[in-house]
Amino acid sequence: MKAALKLRAGLMRDKQLTLGGLFSAFWPQITVTWAMTLVEVGLFASVPLLIGFAIDGLIQDDYAAFYQLGGVFLVLIVVATLRWVYDTRAYGIMRVELGKALVARSGTMPVSRLNARLTMGRELVDFLEKEAPESVTSIVRATAAIVILAGFHPNLAFAAFAALVITGLLYALVHRRFFNLNRSLNVQSEKQVGVLESRSLPRLGAHLLALRKSEVRISDTEGVIYGLISVALLGLQMFNLWFATRGLGATAGQVFSIITYSWDFVESALVLPITLQTFSRLSEITGRINQTEAFS
């Protein structure tokens, strides 16, 4: 594993400091970790259905589905552990190479600005390590939930799809606001080392208050959007609960699977606005860290 990682070291020097640049330089490592992520999420997606089968089987004294469920759990543990160990090493190398490339291109950039951009640049790798797999997981889980719900009844899947459309439309209304708020936060962050070097408490206080103001605005926007999206998604959960128990005549195991997949869809869809907000922030960061000193 270490030898494979070393082969890619230094390749960021010829790449743009973007998500695409990172993928181009480290595509073998990213492919491996995403492949393990897809296996993991595929197994997770099957769990509620297998639990439903196990419930119905155990009621009839049939243990086949119960043993299948246990086998899936065992494979999940092995895959999740391997991915955890591999990710730490692979993405650690990416952070090192991205930082070296950023400093090499900094020219005569003030240390205060360079320090802030090093921190911002790490967010690109953090996204690939954490948010990107979570986003892929959510997409797969949401898709699996819609397909499986459609297998029970089309109305269940339609309700989920409608909630997803509403989620996307709500975020589209605030994308530009998120971008501008993150730009204000990053501009202020780049001033921090200079403020500290001044040893001026009034300047430090003004700086920290400016950071707080930007962070509060971002948080307030997130809170409002999260609340509106939750209304749509929890409305879906309530509808599917009512429809499963009143309109289908389903067994106990089927009702469990329907409600579980509906809730799985809700949890997955809630990741969408978080991911989109992160994209808004990373798009601002990408433009910033790829500037040369002459254009900073």
Short mmCIF file of C-alpha atoms in Angstrom, two decimals:
data_model
loop_
_atom_site.label_atom_id
_atom_site.label_comp_id
_atom_site.label_asym_id
_atom_site.label_seq_id
_atom_site.Cartn_x
_atom_site.Cartn_y
_atom_site.Cartn_z
CA MET A 1 0.00 0.00 0.00
CA LYS A 2 2.78 2.47 0.91
CA ALA A 3 4.61 1.84 -2.38
CA ALA A 4 1.46 2.53 -4.39
CA LEU A 5 0.94 5.81 -2.60
CA LYS A 6 4.54 6.97 -3.09
CA LEU A 7 4.27 6.51 -6.86
CA ARG A 8 1.79 9.37 -6.99
CA ALA A 9 3.71 11.75 -4.77
CA GLY A 10 4.61 15.08 -6.36
CA LEU A 11 2.09 14.97 -9.21
CA MET A 12 0.13 17.98 -7.92
CA ARG A 13 2.90 20.29 -9.17
CA ASP A 14 1.43 20.08 -12.69
CA LYS A 15 -2.23 20.06 -11.70
CA GLN A 16 -4.85 22.66 -10.91
CA LEU A 17 -5.59 22.83 -7.19
CA THR A 18 -9.13 21.59 -7.67
CA LEU A 19 -11.15 18.46 -7.02
CA GLY A 20 -10.53 17.47 -10.64
CA GLY A 21 -6.81 18.05 -10.23
CA LEU A 22 -6.71 15.87 -7.13
CA PHE A 23 -8.63 13.10 -8.88
CA SER A 24 -6.31 13.27 -11.90
CA ALA A 25 -3.24 12.92 -9.68
CA PHE A 26 -4.58 10.34 -7.27
CA TRP A 27 -7.25 8.50 -9.23
CA PRO A 28 -6.06 4.97 -8.24
CA GLN A 29 -6.44 5.71 -4.53
CA ILE A 30 -9.76 7.50 -4.98
CA THR A 31 -11.10 4.68 -7.15
CA VAL A 32 -10.20 2.06 -4.55
CA THR A 33 -11.79 3.92 -1.65
CA TRP A 34 -14.94 4.76 -3.63
CA ALA A 35 -15.25 1.14 -4.80
CA MET A 36 -15.18 0.00 -1.17
CA THR A 37 -17.70 2.75 -0.34
CA LEU A 38 -20.11 1.51 -3.00
CA VAL A 39 -19.83 -2.07 -1.75
CA GLU A 40 -20.48 -0.85 1.77
CA VAL A 41 -23.49 1.25 0.84
CA GLY A 42 -24.92 -1.51 -1.35
CA LEU A 43 -24.84 -3.88 1.58
CA PHE A 44 -26.35 -1.24 3.86
CA ALA A 45 -29.14 -0.66 1.36
CA SER A 46 -30.09 -4.34 1.50
CA VAL A 47 -30.30 -4.47 5.31
CA PRO A 48 -33.86 -3.14 5.85
CA LEU A 49 -35.23 -5.50 3.19
CA LEU A 50 -33.38 -8.46 4.70
CA ILE A 51 -34.64 -7.51 8.17
CA GLY A 52 -38.19 -7.51 6.81
CA PHE A 53 -37.64 -10.94 5.26
CA ALA A 54 -36.07 -12.17 8.50
CA ILE A 55 -39.05 -10.96 10.54
CA ASP A 56 -41.53 -12.76 8.30
CA GLY A 57 -39.29 -15.86 8.17
CA LEU A 58 -38.79 -16.08 11.93
CA ILE A 59 -42.54 -15.75 12.49
CA GLN A 60 -42.88 -18.88 10.31
CA ASP A 61 -39.87 -20.59 11.96
CA ASP A 62 -37.73 -20.15 8.81
CA TYR A 63 -34.14 -19.03 9.57
CA ALA A 64 -32.77 -18.66 6.01
CA ALA A 65 -33.24 -14.87 5.77
CA PHE A 66 -31.97 -14.49 9.35
CA TYR A 67 -28.68 -16.19 8.45
CA GLN A 68 -28.39 -14.12 5.27
CA LEU A 69 -28.74 -10.97 7.35
CA GLY A 70 -25.94 -12.12 9.66
CA GLY A 71 -23.67 -12.77 6.67
CA VAL A 72 -24.27 -9.28 5.30
CA PHE A 73 -23.43 -7.76 8.70
CA LEU A 74 -20.13 -9.68 8.79
CA VAL A 75 -19.09 -8.53 5.31
CA LEU A 76 -20.05 -4.95 6.20
CA ILE A 77 -17.73 -4.96 9.21
CA VAL A 78 -14.78 -6.23 7.15
CA VAL A 79 -15.26 -3.76 4.27
CA ALA A 80 -15.82 -0.76 6.57
CA THR A 81 -12.68 -1.55 8.57
CA LEU A 82 -10.50 -1.93 5.47
CA ARG A 83 -11.79 1.33 3.99
CA TRP A 84 -11.11 3.21 7.23
CA VAL A 85 -7.48 2.01 7.34
CA TYR A 86 -6.84 2.73 3.65
CA ASP A 87 -8.50 6.17 3.61
CA THR A 88 -6.29 7.57 6.37
CA ARG A 89 -3.13 6.80 4.41
CA ALA A 90 -4.35 7.73 0.93
CA TYR A 91 -5.90 11.07 1.81
CA GLY A 92 -3.02 11.95 4.12
CA ILE A 93 -0.65 11.84 1.12
CA MET A 94 -3.05 14.05 -0.85
CA ARG A 95 -3.04 16.73 1.88
CA VAL A 96 0.77 16.76 1.91
CA GLU A 97 1.08 17.10 -1.88
CA LEU A 98 -1.65 19.73 -2.15
CA GLY A 99 0.01 21.82 0.56
CA LYS A 100 3.43 21.58 -1.13
CA ALA A 101 1.97 22.60 -4.50
CA LEU A 102 0.10 25.53 -2.97
CA VAL A 103 3.20 26.90 -1.23
CA ALA A 104 5.32 26.41 -4.37
CA ARG A 105 2.92 28.64 -6.31
CA SER A 106 2.53 31.28 -3.61
CA GLY A 107 5.32 33.58 -4.84
CA THR A 108 5.61 36.54 -2.44
CA MET A 109 2.17 36.04 -0.96
CA PRO A 110 1.94 37.33 2.63
CA VAL A 111 2.25 34.58 5.23
CA SER A 112 -1.15 35.47 6.71
CA ARG A 113 -2.88 34.83 3.40
CA LEU A 114 -0.83 31.70 2.62
CA ASN A 115 -1.56 30.24 6.04
CA ALA A 116 -5.31 30.70 5.53
CA ARG A 117 -5.17 29.18 2.04
CA LEU A 118 -3.29 26.13 3.28
CA THR A 119 -6.17 25.49 5.67
CA MET A 120 -8.73 26.13 2.92
CA GLY A 121 -6.91 23.81 0.52
CA ARG A 122 -7.14 20.95 2.98
CA GLU A 123 -10.91 21.25 2.74
CA LEU A 124 -10.73 19.92 -0.83
CA VAL A 125 -9.15 16.68 0.42
CA ASP A 126 -11.51 16.59 3.41
CA PHE A 127 -14.39 16.69 0.93
CA LEU A 128 -13.01 13.77 -1.08
CA GLU A 129 -12.38 11.77 2.09
CA LYS A 130 -15.61 12.47 3.95
CA GLU A 131 -18.34 14.42 2.19
CA ALA A 132 -17.90 12.83 -1.27
CA PRO A 133 -18.30 9.22 -0.02
CA GLU A 134 -21.20 10.34 2.16
CA SER A 135 -22.79 11.99 -0.86
CA VAL A 136 -22.33 8.90 -3.01
CA THR A 137 -23.72 6.81 -0.19
CA SER A 138 -26.75 9.06 0.10
CA ILE A 139 -27.41 9.00 -3.64
CA VAL A 140 -27.22 5.20 -3.76
CA ARG A 141 -29.36 4.81 -0.64
CA ALA A 142 -31.96 7.28 -1.89
CA THR A 143 -32.09 5.60 -5.31
CA ALA A 144 -32.35 2.15 -3.74
CA ALA A 145 -35.11 3.40 -1.44
CA ILE A 146 -37.14 4.80 -4.36
CA VAL A 147 -36.73 1.60 -6.40
CA ILE A 148 -37.67 -0.68 -3.51
CA LEU A 149 -40.59 1.53 -2.47
CA ALA A 150 -41.83 1.40 -6.07
CA GLY A 151 -41.77 -2.38 -5.74
CA PHE A 152 -44.30 -2.11 -2.93
CA HIS A 153 -46.43 0.58 -4.62
CA PRO A 154 -45.74 3.40 -7.13
CA ASN A 155 -47.34 6.00 -4.86
CA LEU A 156 -44.67 5.40 -2.22
CA ALA A 157 -41.87 6.07 -4.71
CA PHE A 158 -43.65 9.08 -6.22
CA ALA A 159 -43.94 10.71 -2.79
CA ALA A 160 -40.21 10.23 -2.23
CA PHE A 161 -39.30 11.63 -5.66
CA ALA A 162 -41.53 14.68 -5.11
CA ALA A 163 -39.81 15.38 -1.79
CA LEU A 164 -36.40 15.15 -3.51
CA VAL A 165 -37.42 17.66 -6.19
CA ILE A 166 -38.62 20.10 -3.52
CA THR A 167 -35.28 19.70 -1.71
CA GLY A 168 -33.32 20.59 -4.84
CA LEU A 169 -35.49 23.61 -5.65
CA LEU A 170 -35.17 24.99 -2.13
CA TYR A 171 -31.39 24.82 -2.24
CA ALA A 172 -31.26 26.43 -5.69
CA LEU A 173 -32.86 29.52 -4.15
CA VAL A 174 -29.93 30.08 -1.76
CA HIS A 175 -26.89 28.79 -3.67
CA ARG A 176 -25.66 32.28 -4.58
CA ARG A 177 -26.15 33.49 -1.00
CA PHE A 178 -24.03 30.61 0.32
CA PHE A 179 -21.27 31.42 -2.17
CA ASN A 180 -21.16 35.10 -1.18
CA LEU A 181 -21.26 34.36 2.55
CA ASN A 182 -18.38 31.89 2.26
CA ARG A 183 -16.40 34.43 0.25
CA SER A 184 -16.79 36.98 3.04
CA LEU A 185 -15.69 34.41 5.62
CA ASN A 186 -12.61 33.40 3.60
CA VAL A 187 -11.55 37.00 2.96
CA GLN A 188 -11.66 37.68 6.69
CA SER A 189 -9.83 34.43 7.52
CA GLU A 190 -6.92 35.45 5.30
CA LYS A 191 -6.34 38.48 7.53
CA GLN A 192 -6.00 36.54 10.78
CA VAL A 193 -2.22 36.08 11.01
CA GLY A 194 -1.66 39.77 10.17
CA VAL A 195 -4.10 40.79 12.88
CA LEU A 196 -2.34 38.56 15.42
CA GLU A 197 1.05 39.97 14.45
CA SER A 198 -0.21 43.48 15.17
CA ARG A 199 -0.76 42.56 18.84
CA SER A 200 -3.71 44.94 18.81
CA LEU A 201 -6.65 43.84 20.95
CA PRO A 202 -9.10 46.22 19.21
CA ARG A 203 -8.10 44.84 15.79
CA LEU A 204 -8.32 41.28 17.07
CA GLY A 205 -11.76 41.94 18.54
CA ALA A 206 -13.01 43.45 15.29
CA HIS A 207 -11.57 40.52 13.34
CA LEU A 208 -13.19 37.89 15.55
CA LEU A 209 -16.51 39.71 15.45
CA ALA A 210 -16.34 39.82 11.64
CA LEU A 211 -15.71 36.06 11.56
CA ARG A 212 -18.59 35.49 13.94
CA LYS A 213 -20.90 37.63 11.81
CA SER A 214 -20.15 35.60 8.67
CA GLU A 215 -20.47 32.29 10.52
CA VAL A 216 -23.82 33.31 12.03
CA ARG A 217 -25.18 34.32 8.63
CA ILE A 218 -24.11 31.00 7.11
CA SER A 219 -25.59 29.07 10.04
CA ASP A 220 -28.88 30.99 9.91
CA THR A 221 -29.24 30.29 6.19
CA GLU A 222 -28.48 26.61 6.76
CA GLY A 223 -31.03 26.47 9.57
CA VAL A 224 -33.84 27.98 7.51
CA ILE A 225 -33.18 25.72 4.51
CA TYR A 226 -32.83 22.65 6.74
CA GLY A 227 -36.15 23.43 8.37
CA LEU A 228 -38.00 23.87 5.07
CA ILE A 229 -36.49 20.72 3.60
CA SER A 230 -37.35 18.77 6.75
CA VAL A 231 -41.01 19.72 6.35
CA ALA A 232 -41.09 18.14 2.89
CA LEU A 233 -39.15 15.02 3.90
CA LEU A 234 -41.02 14.35 7.13
CA GLY A 235 -44.28 14.88 5.25
CA LEU A 236 -43.15 12.04 2.99
CA GLN A 237 -42.51 9.81 6.00
CA MET A 238 -45.97 10.50 7.42
CA PHE A 239 -47.67 9.83 4.07
CA ASN A 240 -45.85 6.53 3.52
CA LEU A 241 -46.62 5.40 7.08
CA TRP A 242 -50.31 6.11 6.54
CA PHE A 243 -50.37 4.55 3.07
CA ALA A 244 -48.50 1.39 4.12
CA THR A 245 -50.83 0.65 7.02
CA ARG A 246 -54.12 1.73 5.40
CA GLY A 247 -53.80 1.22 1.67
CA LEU A 248 -51.68 -1.88 1.07
CA GLY A 249 -52.72 -4.60 3.48
CA ALA A 250 -49.02 -5.37 3.96
CA THR A 251 -47.52 -7.88 6.39
CA ALA A 252 -45.67 -6.73 9.50
CA GLY A 253 -42.32 -7.32 7.79
CA GLN A 254 -43.40 -5.40 4.68
CA VAL A 255 -44.63 -2.45 6.74
CA PHE A 256 -41.29 -2.43 8.57
CA SER A 257 -39.38 -2.40 5.28
CA ILE A 258 -41.54 0.38 3.81
CA ILE A 259 -41.16 2.62 6.85
CA THR A 260 -37.45 1.86 7.17
CA TYR A 261 -36.75 2.64 3.51
CA SER A 262 -38.83 5.80 3.75
CA TRP A 263 -36.78 6.94 6.72
CA ASP A 264 -33.58 5.86 4.99
CA PHE A 265 -34.59 8.10 2.10
CA VAL A 266 -35.22 11.00 4.50
CA GLU A 267 -31.78 10.63 6.09
CA SER A 268 -30.11 10.37 2.68
CA ALA A 269 -31.95 13.37 1.23
CA LEU A 270 -30.94 15.51 4.21
CA VAL A 271 -27.30 15.06 3.16
CA LEU A 272 -28.06 16.76 -0.18
CA PRO A 273 -28.28 20.37 1.08
CA ILE A 274 -25.16 19.85 3.20
CA THR A 275 -23.27 18.57 0.16
CA LEU A 276 -24.50 21.40 -2.04
CA GLN A 277 -23.49 23.97 0.57
CA THR A 278 -20.04 22.39 0.69
CA PHE A 279 -19.82 22.64 -3.11
CA SER A 280 -20.67 26.34 -2.85
CA ARG A 281 -17.86 26.82 -0.33
CA LEU A 282 -15.35 24.72 -2.30
CA SER A 283 -16.09 26.56 -5.54
CA GLU A 284 -15.13 29.81 -3.81
CA ILE A 285 -12.04 28.23 -2.22
CA THR A 286 -10.91 26.68 -5.52
CA GLY A 287 -10.93 30.04 -7.27
CA ARG A 288 -9.09 31.63 -4.36
CA ILE A 289 -6.24 29.14 -3.92
CA ASN A 290 -5.56 28.97 -7.67
CA GLN A 291 -4.92 32.72 -7.84
CA THR A 292 -1.33 33.81 -8.20
CA GLU A 293 0.01 36.58 -6.00
CA ALA A 294 -0.35 39.06 -8.85
CA PHE A 295 -4.10 38.55 -8.87
CA SER A 296 -4.70 37.97 -5.13
#
